[in-house]
PDB file of C-alpha atoms in Angstrom:
ATOM      1  CA  ALA A   1    -272.095 166.265 157.472  1.00 74.00           C
ATOM      2  CA  GLN A   2    -269.280 167.399 159.680  1.00 82.00           C
ATOM      3  CA  SER A   3    -266.871 165.063 161.407  1.00 89.00           C
ATOM      4  CA  VAL A   4    -263.541 165.083 163.155  1.00 93.00           C
ATOM      5  CA  THR A   5    -260.905 162.393 163.402  1.00 95.00           C
ATOM      6  CA  GLN A   6    -258.461 162.342 166.257  1.00 96.00           C
ATOM      7  CA  LEU A   7    -255.507 160.452 164.963  1.00 94.00           C
ATOM      8  CA  ASP A   8    -254.165 159.175 168.281  1.00 95.00           C
ATOM      9  CA  SER A   9    -256.202 157.540 170.998  1.00 94.00           C
ATOM     10  CA  HIS A  10    -253.358 157.879 173.497  1.00 96.00           C
ATOM     11  CA  VAL A  11    -250.336 160.186 173.659  1.00 98.00           C
ATOM     12  CA  SER A  12    -247.668 159.963 176.312  1.00 98.00           C
ATOM     13  CA  VAL A  13    -245.080 162.713 176.900  1.00 98.00           C
ATOM     14  CA  SER A  14    -242.526 163.544 179.548  1.00 97.00           C
ATOM     15  CA  GLU A  15    -243.071 166.552 181.750  1.00 97.00           C
ATOM     16  CA  GLY A  16    -241.515 169.640 180.187  1.00 97.00           C
ATOM     17  CA  THR A  17    -241.617 168.303 176.615  1.00 98.00           C
ATOM     18  CA  PRO A  18    -243.933 169.520 173.829  1.00 98.00           C
ATOM     19  CA  VAL A  19    -247.439 168.199 173.345  1.00 98.00           C
ATOM     20  CA  LEU A  20    -249.033 167.536 169.959  1.00 98.00           C
ATOM     21  CA  LEU A  21    -252.575 166.188 169.711  1.00 98.00           C
ATOM     22  CA  ARG A  22    -253.727 165.712 166.148  1.00 98.00           C
ATOM     23  CA  CYS A  23    -257.146 166.381 164.694  1.00 97.00           C
ATOM     24  CA  ASN A  24    -258.423 166.350 161.130  1.00 96.00           C
ATOM     25  CA  TYR A  25    -261.847 167.599 160.194  1.00 93.00           C
ATOM     26  CA  SER A  26    -264.254 166.990 157.386  1.00 90.00           C
ATOM     27  CA  SER A  27    -266.648 169.721 156.378  1.00 79.00           C
ATOM     28  CA  SER A  28    -268.186 170.978 153.185  1.00 71.00           C
ATOM     29  CA  TYR A  29    -267.823 174.583 154.284  1.00 73.00           C
ATOM     30  CA  SER A  30    -265.770 176.634 156.695  1.00 74.00           C
ATOM     31  CA  PRO A  31    -266.081 174.797 159.986  1.00 82.00           C
ATOM     32  CA  SER A  32    -266.311 175.954 163.553  1.00 87.00           C
ATOM     33  CA  LEU A  33    -263.767 174.007 165.569  1.00 92.00           C
ATOM     34  CA  PHE A  34    -263.155 173.600 169.268  1.00 94.00           C
ATOM     35  CA  TRP A  35    -260.931 171.712 171.667  1.00 97.00           C
ATOM     36  CA  TYR A  36    -262.368 170.569 174.986  1.00 96.00           C
ATOM     37  CA  VAL A  37    -260.564 168.919 177.895  1.00 96.00           C
ATOM     38  CA  GLN A  38    -262.002 166.429 180.345  1.00 93.00           C
ATOM     39  CA  HIS A  39    -260.234 165.593 183.579  1.00 91.00           C
ATOM     40  CA  PRO A  40    -261.061 162.255 185.224  1.00 84.00           C
ATOM     41  CA  ASN A  41    -264.648 162.096 186.461  1.00 76.00           C
ATOM     42  CA  LYS A  42    -265.186 165.730 185.619  1.00 80.00           C
ATOM     43  CA  GLY A  43    -267.162 167.690 183.065  1.00 84.00           C
ATOM     44  CA  LEU A  44    -265.775 169.246 179.912  1.00 91.00           C
ATOM     45  CA  GLN A  45    -263.967 172.537 179.756  1.00 93.00           C
ATOM     46  CA  LEU A  46    -263.406 174.602 176.648  1.00 94.00           C
ATOM     47  CA  LEU A  47    -259.710 175.023 175.846  1.00 96.00           C
ATOM     48  CA  LEU A  48    -260.043 177.128 172.722  1.00 95.00           C
ATOM     49  CA  LYS A  49    -262.131 177.729 169.635  1.00 92.00           C
ATOM     50  CA  TYR A  50    -261.490 178.701 166.040  1.00 90.00           C
ATOM     51  CA  THR A  51    -263.311 181.888 165.126  1.00 76.00           C
ATOM     52  CA  SER A  52    -261.875 182.470 161.634  1.00 77.00           C
ATOM     53  CA  ALA A  53    -260.339 185.724 162.833  1.00 74.00           C
ATOM     54  CA  ALA A  54    -256.920 184.105 163.034  1.00 83.00           C
ATOM     55  CA  THR A  55    -255.601 180.701 162.048  1.00 89.00           C
ATOM     56  CA  LEU A  56    -253.482 180.405 165.202  1.00 94.00           C
ATOM     57  CA  VAL A  57    -255.731 180.245 168.209  1.00 94.00           C
ATOM     58  CA  LYS A  58    -254.509 180.638 171.769  1.00 95.00           C
ATOM     59  CA  GLY A  59    -256.369 178.960 174.583  1.00 95.00           C
ATOM     60  CA  ILE A  60    -256.133 178.475 178.298  1.00 94.00           C
ATOM     61  CA  ASN A  61    -253.264 176.820 180.172  1.00 94.00           C
ATOM     62  CA  GLY A  62    -250.751 177.544 177.421  1.00 96.00           C
ATOM     63  CA  PHE A  63    -252.468 175.496 174.729  1.00 97.00           C
ATOM     64  CA  GLU A  64    -252.865 176.667 171.161  1.00 97.00           C
ATOM     65  CA  ALA A  65    -254.136 175.245 167.890  1.00 97.00           C
ATOM     66  CA  GLU A  66    -253.534 176.101 164.277  1.00 95.00           C
ATOM     67  CA  PHE A  67    -256.253 175.898 161.656  1.00 93.00           C
ATOM     68  CA  LYS A  68    -254.814 174.668 158.344  1.00 93.00           C
ATOM     69  CA  LYS A  69    -257.419 174.588 155.623  1.00 90.00           C
ATOM     70  CA  SER A  70    -255.089 173.004 153.067  1.00 91.00           C
ATOM     71  CA  GLU A  71    -254.505 170.071 155.411  1.00 93.00           C
ATOM     72  CA  THR A  72    -258.001 170.092 156.983  1.00 93.00           C
ATOM     73  CA  SER A  73    -256.285 169.995 160.342  1.00 95.00           C
ATOM     74  CA  PHE A  74    -256.667 171.659 163.718  1.00 96.00           C
ATOM     75  CA  HIS A  75    -253.868 170.199 165.834  1.00 98.00           C
ATOM     76  CA  LEU A  76    -253.519 171.122 169.489  1.00 98.00           C
ATOM     77  CA  THR A  77    -250.078 171.975 170.844  1.00 98.00           C
ATOM     78  CA  LYS A  78    -248.359 173.096 174.012  1.00 98.00           C
ATOM     79  CA  PRO A  79    -244.654 173.901 174.279  1.00 97.00           C
ATOM     80  CA  SER A  80    -244.097 172.264 177.651  1.00 97.00           C
ATOM     81  CA  ALA A  81    -246.284 169.634 179.284  1.00 97.00           C
ATOM     82  CA  HIS A  82    -247.221 169.818 182.928  1.00 96.00           C
ATOM     83  CA  MET A  83    -248.417 166.966 185.107  1.00 96.00           C
ATOM     84  CA  SER A  84    -251.781 168.668 185.462  1.00 95.00           C
ATOM     85  CA  ASP A  85    -252.297 168.433 181.678  1.00 96.00           C
ATOM     86  CA  ALA A  86    -252.982 164.698 181.954  1.00 96.00           C
ATOM     87  CA  ALA A  87    -256.575 164.356 180.763  1.00 96.00           C
ATOM     88  CA  GLU A  88    -258.785 163.424 177.820  1.00 95.00           C
ATOM     89  CA  TYR A  89    -258.868 165.915 174.956  1.00 97.00           C
ATOM     90  CA  PHE A  90    -261.653 166.186 172.428  1.00 96.00           C
ATOM     91  CA  CYS A  91    -261.593 167.864 169.051  1.00 96.00           C
ATOM     92  CA  VAL A  92    -265.067 169.135 168.199  1.00 93.00           C
ATOM     93  CA  VAL A  93    -266.798 170.556 165.128  1.00 90.00           C
ATOM     94  CA  ARG A  94    -270.058 172.395 164.859  1.00 84.00           C
ATOM     95  CA  GLY A  95    -272.616 172.514 162.057  1.00 69.00           C
ATOM     96  CA  ASN A  96    -273.234 175.339 159.675  1.00 63.00           C
ATOM     97  CA  SER A  97    -275.690 177.338 161.720  1.00 62.00           C
ATOM     98  CA  GLY A  98    -275.758 178.658 165.205  1.00 59.00           C
ATOM     99  CA  ASN A  99    -276.678 176.331 168.044  1.00 63.00           C
ATOM    100  CA  THR A 100    -276.516 173.124 166.017  1.00 75.00           C
ATOM    101  CA  PRO A 101    -275.077 170.275 168.072  1.00 82.00           C
ATOM    102  CA  LEU A 102    -271.369 169.820 168.560  1.00 86.00           C
ATOM    103  CA  VAL A 103    -269.861 166.710 166.986  1.00 89.00           C
ATOM    104  CA  PHE A 104    -267.078 165.115 169.012  1.00 92.00           C
ATOM    105  CA  GLY A 105    -264.031 163.157 168.040  1.00 93.00           C
ATOM    106  CA  LYS A 106    -263.297 159.980 169.981  1.00 92.00           C
ATOM    107  CA  GLY A 107    -260.781 161.707 172.178  1.00 94.00           C
ATOM    108  CA  THR A 108    -257.061 161.513 172.884  1.00 96.00           C
ATOM    109  CA  ARG A 109    -255.865 160.539 176.304  1.00 95.00           C
ATOM    110  CA  LEU A 110    -252.767 162.505 177.272  1.00 97.00           C
ATOM    111  CA  SER A 111    -250.434 160.993 179.842  1.00 97.00           C
ATOM    112  CA  VAL A 112    -247.615 163.052 181.325  1.00 97.00           C
ATOM    113  CA  ILE A 113    -244.668 161.208 182.786  1.00 96.00           C
ATOM    114  CA  ALA A 114    -242.586 162.770 185.529  1.00 93.00           C
TER     115      ALA A 114
ATOM    116  CA  ASN G   1    -273.445 182.936 187.399  1.00 55.00           C
ATOM    117  CA  ALA G   2    -273.636 179.276 188.223  1.00 72.00           C
ATOM    118  CA  GLY G   3    -272.591 176.856 185.538  1.00 90.00           C
ATOM    119  CA  VAL G   4    -274.654 174.059 184.056  1.00 94.00           C
ATOM    120  CA  MET G   5    -276.007 172.022 186.946  1.00 95.00           C
ATOM    121  CA  GLN G   6    -276.735 168.344 186.626  1.00 96.00           C
ATOM    122  CA  ASN G   7    -278.196 166.080 189.233  1.00 96.00           C
ATOM    123  CA  PRO G   8    -277.774 163.593 190.516  1.00 97.00           C
ATOM    124  CA  ARG G   9    -274.050 163.179 189.943  1.00 95.00           C
ATOM    125  CA  HIS G  10    -274.328 159.433 190.409  1.00 96.00           C
ATOM    126  CA  LEU G  11    -277.399 157.280 189.914  1.00 98.00           C
ATOM    127  CA  VAL G  12    -277.764 153.560 190.442  1.00 98.00           C
ATOM    128  CA  ARG G  13    -280.785 151.765 189.060  1.00 98.00           C
ATOM    129  CA  ARG G  14    -281.805 148.131 188.833  1.00 98.00           C
ATOM    130  CA  ARG G  15    -282.712 146.713 185.465  1.00 97.00           C
ATOM    131  CA  GLY G  16    -286.270 147.624 184.565  1.00 97.00           C
ATOM    132  CA  GLN G  17    -286.427 150.758 186.689  1.00 98.00           C
ATOM    133  CA  GLU G  18    -286.701 154.319 185.403  1.00 98.00           C
ATOM    134  CA  ALA G  19    -283.883 156.845 185.453  1.00 98.00           C
ATOM    135  CA  ARG G  20    -284.480 160.602 185.499  1.00 98.00           C
ATOM    136  CA  LEU G  21    -281.578 162.918 184.877  1.00 98.00           C
ATOM    137  CA  ARG G  22    -281.920 166.644 185.430  1.00 98.00           C
ATOM    138  CA  CYS G  23    -280.130 169.565 183.882  1.00 97.00           C
ATOM    139  CA  SER G  24    -280.410 173.249 184.727  1.00 97.00           C
ATOM    140  CA  PRO G  25    -278.735 175.348 182.025  1.00 95.00           C
ATOM    141  CA  MET G  26    -276.682 178.428 182.697  1.00 93.00           C
ATOM    142  CA  LYS G  27    -278.664 181.544 183.384  1.00 90.00           C
ATOM    143  CA  GLY G  28    -279.794 183.130 180.144  1.00 85.00           C
ATOM    144  CA  HIS G  29    -279.254 179.991 178.073  1.00 88.00           C
ATOM    145  CA  SER G  30    -282.261 178.623 176.262  1.00 87.00           C
ATOM    146  CA  HIS G  31    -280.599 175.806 174.310  1.00 89.00           C
ATOM    147  CA  VAL G  32    -279.899 172.457 175.928  1.00 93.00           C
ATOM    148  CA  TYR G  33    -278.088 169.430 174.534  1.00 94.00           C
ATOM    149  CA  TRP G  34    -277.765 165.948 175.962  1.00 97.00           C
ATOM    150  CA  TYR G  35    -274.801 163.708 175.223  1.00 96.00           C
ATOM    151  CA  ARG G  36    -273.914 160.179 176.263  1.00 97.00           C
ATOM    152  CA  GLN G  37    -270.366 159.005 176.907  1.00 93.00           C
ATOM    153  CA  LEU G  38    -269.540 155.335 177.015  1.00 88.00           C
ATOM    154  CA  PRO G  39    -266.213 154.159 178.474  1.00 79.00           C
ATOM    155  CA  GLU G  40    -263.240 154.867 176.213  1.00 74.00           C
ATOM    156  CA  GLU G  41    -265.420 156.767 173.746  1.00 77.00           C
ATOM    157  CA  GLY G  42    -266.198 160.338 172.903  1.00 82.00           C
ATOM    158  CA  LEU G  43    -269.481 162.048 173.516  1.00 91.00           C
ATOM    159  CA  LYS G  44    -272.386 161.023 171.324  1.00 94.00           C
ATOM    160  CA  PHE G  45    -275.090 163.565 170.652  1.00 93.00           C
ATOM    161  CA  MET G  46    -278.546 162.519 171.773  1.00 96.00           C
ATOM    162  CA  VAL G  47    -280.980 165.423 171.664  1.00 96.00           C
ATOM    163  CA  TYR G  48    -281.164 169.197 171.303  1.00 93.00           C
ATOM    164  CA  LEU G  49    -283.948 171.141 172.955  1.00 93.00           C
ATOM    165  CA  GLN G  50    -285.141 174.671 173.347  1.00 90.00           C
ATOM    166  CA  LYS G  51    -287.798 175.688 175.809  1.00 88.00           C
ATOM    167  CA  GLU G  52    -290.840 173.458 175.198  1.00 89.00           C
ATOM    168  CA  ASN G  53    -289.460 172.234 171.866  1.00 92.00           C
ATOM    169  CA  ILE G  54    -287.364 169.329 170.674  1.00 94.00           C
ATOM    170  CA  ILE G  55    -285.220 170.651 167.857  1.00 90.00           C
ATOM    171  CA  ASP G  56    -283.155 167.588 166.975  1.00 91.00           C
ATOM    172  CA  GLU G  57    -283.505 164.127 168.459  1.00 93.00           C
ATOM    173  CA  SER G  58    -281.590 162.267 165.796  1.00 92.00           C
ATOM    174  CA  GLY G  59    -279.266 160.727 168.385  1.00 93.00           C
ATOM    175  CA  MET G  60    -281.934 159.422 170.709  1.00 95.00           C
ATOM    176  CA  PRO G  61    -282.697 155.713 170.797  1.00 94.00           C
ATOM    177  CA  LYS G  62    -286.157 155.125 169.395  1.00 91.00           C
ATOM    178  CA  GLU G  63    -287.462 153.365 172.473  1.00 95.00           C
ATOM    179  CA  ARG G  64    -287.335 153.988 176.220  1.00 97.00           C
ATOM    180  CA  PHE G  65    -285.603 157.364 175.972  1.00 98.00           C
ATOM    181  CA  SER G  66    -287.318 160.738 176.101  1.00 97.00           C
ATOM    182  CA  ALA G  67    -286.348 164.315 176.866  1.00 97.00           C
ATOM    183  CA  GLU G  68    -288.124 167.503 177.714  1.00 96.00           C
ATOM    184  CA  PHE G  69    -287.291 171.110 178.525  1.00 95.00           C
ATOM    185  CA  PRO G  70    -290.383 172.701 180.017  1.00 93.00           C
ATOM    186  CA  LYS G  71    -291.119 176.381 180.201  1.00 90.00           C
ATOM    187  CA  GLU G  72    -290.284 176.313 183.888  1.00 90.00           C
ATOM    188  CA  GLY G  73    -287.749 174.051 185.519  1.00 92.00           C
ATOM    189  CA  PRO G  74    -284.853 171.928 184.379  1.00 95.00           C
ATOM    190  CA  SER G  75    -284.476 169.770 181.332  1.00 97.00           C
ATOM    191  CA  ILE G  76    -285.160 166.105 182.019  1.00 98.00           C
ATOM    192  CA  LEU G  77    -283.695 163.080 180.263  1.00 98.00           C
ATOM    193  CA  ARG G  78    -285.819 160.053 181.060  1.00 98.00           C
ATOM    194  CA  ILE G  79    -284.851 156.449 180.498  1.00 98.00           C
ATOM    195  CA  GLN G  80    -287.541 153.874 181.056  1.00 98.00           C
ATOM    196  CA  GLN G  81    -286.925 150.206 181.837  1.00 98.00           C
ATOM    197  CA  VAL G  82    -283.196 150.640 182.034  1.00 98.00           C
ATOM    198  CA  VAL G  83    -280.857 147.902 180.836  1.00 97.00           C
ATOM    199  CA  ARG G  84    -277.169 147.320 181.602  1.00 95.00           C
ATOM    200  CA  GLY G  85    -276.206 148.867 178.274  1.00 94.00           C
ATOM    201  CA  ASP G  86    -277.609 152.207 179.438  1.00 96.00           C
ATOM    202  CA  SER G  87    -274.784 152.489 181.962  1.00 96.00           C
ATOM    203  CA  ALA G  88    -272.822 155.554 180.894  1.00 96.00           C
ATOM    204  CA  ALA G  89    -272.064 159.157 181.741  1.00 95.00           C
ATOM    205  CA  TYR G  90    -274.739 161.540 180.516  1.00 97.00           C
ATOM    206  CA  PHE G  91    -273.702 165.124 179.942  1.00 96.00           C
ATOM    207  CA  CYS G  92    -275.859 168.153 179.496  1.00 96.00           C
ATOM    208  CA  ALA G  93    -274.654 171.308 177.775  1.00 94.00           C
ATOM    209  CA  SER G  94    -276.236 174.693 177.249  1.00 92.00           C
ATOM    210  CA  SER G  95    -275.615 177.656 175.015  1.00 87.00           C
ATOM    211  CA  PRO G  96    -277.166 181.073 174.600  1.00 82.00           C
ATOM    212  CA  VAL G  97    -279.281 182.222 171.716  1.00 71.00           C
ATOM    213  CA  ASP G  98    -276.638 183.051 169.139  1.00 64.00           C
ATOM    214  CA  ARG G  99    -276.549 182.469 165.434  1.00 56.00           C
ATOM    215  CA  ALA G 100    -272.782 182.451 165.329  1.00 58.00           C
ATOM    216  CA  THR G 101    -271.524 178.984 164.597  1.00 59.00           C
ATOM    217  CA  ASN G 102    -268.511 179.465 166.833  1.00 63.00           C
ATOM    218  CA  THR G 103    -270.581 179.744 169.964  1.00 75.00           C
ATOM    219  CA  GLU G 104    -269.354 177.164 172.396  1.00 82.00           C
ATOM    220  CA  ALA G 105    -271.508 175.016 174.608  1.00 87.00           C
ATOM    221  CA  PHE G 106    -270.992 174.889 178.359  1.00 91.00           C
ATOM    222  CA  PHE G 107    -271.067 171.467 179.941  1.00 93.00           C
ATOM    223  CA  GLY G 108    -272.256 170.177 183.269  1.00 94.00           C
ATOM    224  CA  GLN G 109    -270.278 167.653 185.285  1.00 92.00           C
ATOM    225  CA  GLY G 110    -272.437 164.804 184.128  1.00 94.00           C
ATOM    226  CA  THR G 111    -274.580 162.113 185.671  1.00 96.00           C
ATOM    227  CA  ARG G 112    -273.001 158.696 185.904  1.00 95.00           C
ATOM    228  CA  LEU G 113    -275.689 156.089 185.558  1.00 97.00           C
ATOM    229  CA  THR G 114    -274.996 152.554 186.673  1.00 97.00           C
ATOM    230  CA  VAL G 115    -277.530 149.836 185.963  1.00 97.00           C
ATOM    231  CA  VAL G 116    -277.181 146.761 188.156  1.00 97.00           C
TER     232      VAL G 116
END
């Protein structure tokens, strides 16, 4: 079975400083990985997804993630945090065939301090 | 192309009543998933449906909960005889027919159920 572990439940950064949200996955085969963001009382929006075409994946709003098979990691980064980045971020893995359900990590709450 | 539409956005029910949550997938999407989010937790998978079929209900509680996705109309998540522990945000997601494992799911804004 697939699973993801988000290593930090809460990350706090100052505006303009880098963001690092950590995620490790467990899968018996090459996984499909995603990062979603959830703003307060809103739905979920896809930030980026790993397609196996490239290990460094660029997403929306300046976010990117690097797939590292040797470390079973898919950490989310952004060079410079903005106040509007404050939200809940979920690392997500999908099963080994199309349309199987997404499996969510517990989430990391990102706070951005002015 | 409208996104995934869920209604109502907020639902208040007294203990013992029934709750019906509706989800209209994106146009062209025939796969629907329901997730439940408790406070301070991630989303927990409940059920996966295609038109007129339940594909995977491994995350559904064995009692009081049911889901359907009829040939016509929205998908419905039904909770009978609600209890306070059912209070949560319920999210619906849809995806198109695609065998690629990297196909993302598109989420609605959720229904926040409060049981009083």
